[in-house]
mmCIF file of C-alpha atoms in Angstrom:
data_model
loop_
_atom_site.group_PDB
_atom_site.id
_atom_site.type_symbol
_atom_site.label_atom_id
_atom_site.label_comp_id
_atom_site.label_asym_id
_atom_site.label_seq_id
_atom_site.Cartn_x
_atom_site.Cartn_y
_atom_site.Cartn_z
ATOM 1 C CA MET A 1 62.812 56.016 50.305
ATOM 2 C CA MET A 2 62.561 54.969 46.703
ATOM 3 C CA PHE A 3 59.055 54.644 45.278
ATOM 4 C CA VAL A 4 58.778 52.509 42.144
ATOM 5 C CA ALA A 5 55.894 53.646 39.947
ATOM 6 C CA ASN A 6 54.244 52.674 36.695
ATOM 7 C CA ASP A 7 54.401 55.217 33.871
ATOM 8 C CA PRO A 8 52.208 54.938 30.760
ATOM 9 C CA ASP A 9 54.676 57.143 28.839
ATOM 10 C CA ALA A 10 57.687 54.883 29.500
ATOM 11 C CA GLU A 11 59.017 52.316 27.075
ATOM 12 C CA PRO A 12 57.027 49.058 27.089
ATOM 13 C CA TYR A 13 57.967 46.553 29.770
ATOM 14 C CA SER A 14 60.171 43.707 28.589
ATOM 15 C CA ALA A 15 60.652 40.716 30.895
ATOM 16 C CA ASP A 16 63.824 39.830 28.970
ATOM 17 C CA GLU A 17 65.340 43.211 29.835
ATOM 18 C CA ASP A 18 64.146 43.308 33.452
ATOM 19 C CA ASN A 19 67.418 43.010 35.378
ATOM 20 C CA ILE A 20 65.936 43.376 38.865
ATOM 21 C CA ALA A 21 67.973 40.436 40.195
ATOM 22 C CA GLU A 22 71.203 42.086 39.042
ATOM 23 C CA TRP A 23 70.119 45.415 40.541
ATOM 24 C CA GLY A 24 69.257 43.732 43.843
ATOM 25 C CA ALA A 25 72.597 41.921 43.956
ATOM 26 C CA GLU A 26 74.506 45.146 43.288
ATOM 27 C CA VAL A 27 72.743 47.326 45.867
ATOM 28 C CA GLY A 28 72.879 44.482 48.380
ATOM 29 C CA ALA A 29 76.622 44.050 47.871
ATOM 30 C CA ARG A 30 77.114 47.821 48.222
ATOM 31 C CA GLY A 31 75.229 47.768 51.507
ATOM 32 C CA VAL A 32 72.777 50.519 50.517
ATOM 33 C CA TRP A 33 69.612 48.385 50.312
ATOM 34 C CA VAL A 34 67.707 48.114 53.597
ATOM 35 C CA ASP A 35 64.298 46.701 52.605
ATOM 36 C CA GLY A 36 61.792 46.671 49.778
ATOM 37 C CA SER A 37 58.926 44.856 48.145
ATOM 38 C CA ARG A 38 56.337 44.898 45.411
ATOM 39 C CA LEU A 39 52.872 46.190 46.238
ATOM 40 C CA ARG A 40 49.556 44.609 45.287
ATOM 41 C CA PRO A 41 47.861 46.183 42.229
ATOM 42 C CA ILE A 42 45.857 49.385 42.669
ATOM 43 C CA GLU A 43 42.641 47.391 42.292
ATOM 44 C CA ASP A 44 43.440 45.904 45.709
ATOM 45 C CA ALA A 45 44.020 49.296 47.384
ATOM 46 C CA THR A 46 41.867 50.649 50.188
ATOM 47 C CA THR A 47 41.742 54.389 50.904
ATOM 48 C CA VAL A 48 40.961 55.702 54.397
ATOM 49 C CA ARG A 49 39.947 59.276 55.212
ATOM 50 C CA MET A 50 38.390 61.080 58.138
ATOM 51 C CA ARG A 51 35.743 63.656 57.122
ATOM 52 C CA ASP A 52 33.651 65.620 59.623
ATOM 53 C CA GLY A 53 34.624 63.143 62.345
ATOM 54 C CA GLU A 54 33.509 60.148 60.301
ATOM 55 C CA ARG A 55 35.733 57.447 58.901
ATOM 56 C CA VAL A 56 35.318 57.010 55.140
ATOM 57 C CA VAL A 57 36.743 53.812 53.627
ATOM 58 C CA THR A 58 36.673 53.301 49.865
ATOM 59 C CA GLU A 59 37.993 50.589 47.604
ATOM 60 C CA GLY A 60 40.721 51.681 45.205
ATOM 61 C CA PRO A 61 43.670 54.060 45.223
ATOM 62 C CA ALA A 62 43.664 57.537 46.738
ATOM 63 C CA ASN A 63 44.316 59.054 43.312
ATOM 64 C CA ALA A 64 43.848 56.904 40.229
ATOM 65 C CA GLU A 65 44.902 59.780 37.950
ATOM 66 C CA THR A 66 48.573 59.797 38.948
ATOM 67 C CA ALA A 67 51.374 57.269 38.510
ATOM 68 C CA GLN A 68 50.613 54.141 40.504
ATOM 69 C CA ILE A 69 53.151 53.082 43.126
ATOM 70 C CA ALA A 70 54.121 49.485 42.316
ATOM 71 C CA GLY A 71 56.730 48.958 45.024
ATOM 72 C CA PHE A 72 59.284 50.558 47.280
ATOM 73 C CA ASP A 73 62.861 50.233 48.418
ATOM 74 C CA ILE A 74 64.475 51.712 51.485
ATOM 75 C CA LEU A 75 68.008 52.785 50.693
ATOM 76 C CA GLU A 76 70.758 53.994 52.985
ATOM 77 C CA CYS A 77 72.859 56.189 50.696
ATOM 78 C CA THR A 78 75.503 58.721 51.646
ATOM 79 C CA ASP A 79 73.782 61.515 49.708
ATOM 80 C CA LEU A 80 71.242 62.297 46.989
ATOM 81 C CA ALA A 81 73.826 61.786 44.256
ATOM 82 C CA GLU A 82 74.360 58.175 45.332
ATOM 83 C CA ALA A 83 70.594 57.592 45.618
ATOM 84 C CA ILE A 84 70.112 58.924 42.076
ATOM 85 C CA GLU A 85 72.900 56.700 40.770
ATOM 86 C CA VAL A 86 71.376 53.623 42.466
ATOM 87 C CA ALA A 87 67.832 54.465 41.303
ATOM 88 C CA SER A 88 68.923 55.027 37.710
ATOM 89 C CA LYS A 89 70.039 51.382 37.515
ATOM 90 C CA HIS A 90 66.665 49.980 38.652
ATOM 91 C CA PRO A 91 64.765 48.473 35.686
ATOM 92 C CA MET A 92 61.691 50.560 36.450
ATOM 93 C CA ALA A 93 63.726 53.696 35.759
ATOM 94 C CA ARG A 94 63.248 52.565 32.124
ATOM 95 C CA PHE A 95 59.836 50.896 32.276
ATOM 96 C CA GLY A 96 58.238 53.261 34.794
ATOM 97 C CA ARG A 97 59.549 55.966 37.058
ATOM 98 C CA ILE A 98 61.383 56.208 40.352
ATOM 99 C CA GLU A 99 60.658 58.807 43.015
ATOM 100 C CA LEU A 100 63.240 59.471 45.720
ATOM 101 C CA ARG A 101 62.399 61.076 49.045
ATOM 102 C CA ALA A 102 64.591 61.517 52.078
ATOM 103 C CA TYR A 103 63.232 60.606 55.491
ATOM 104 C CA TRP A 104 61.889 63.549 57.441
ATOM 105 C CA PRO A 105 62.251 62.466 61.078
ATOM 106 C CA PHE A 106 59.914 63.765 63.750
ATOM 107 C CA GLU A 107 61.756 65.930 66.220
#
């Protein structure tokens, strides 16, 4: 799973340098892209918790202090090295940050 996140310390976003269509075409042609999408802004988030048997629903993200997840992609790579190589070409590797996590199947 590839999480695409904003990063206030990254270089400023430039629409002219956002090559997401090229990235999508490449990973699609390679057969490693399974699914992905943008996410609504954090202002539209809803957080759900259970505390002392009660459901607590609040507007906003679970943690507004950390990098905000802006989207995701599901990749099917042969190993971590390939996933890193694919992620490094995503425009948000420059304008934000990319987090990679392998699936952890229930057994």
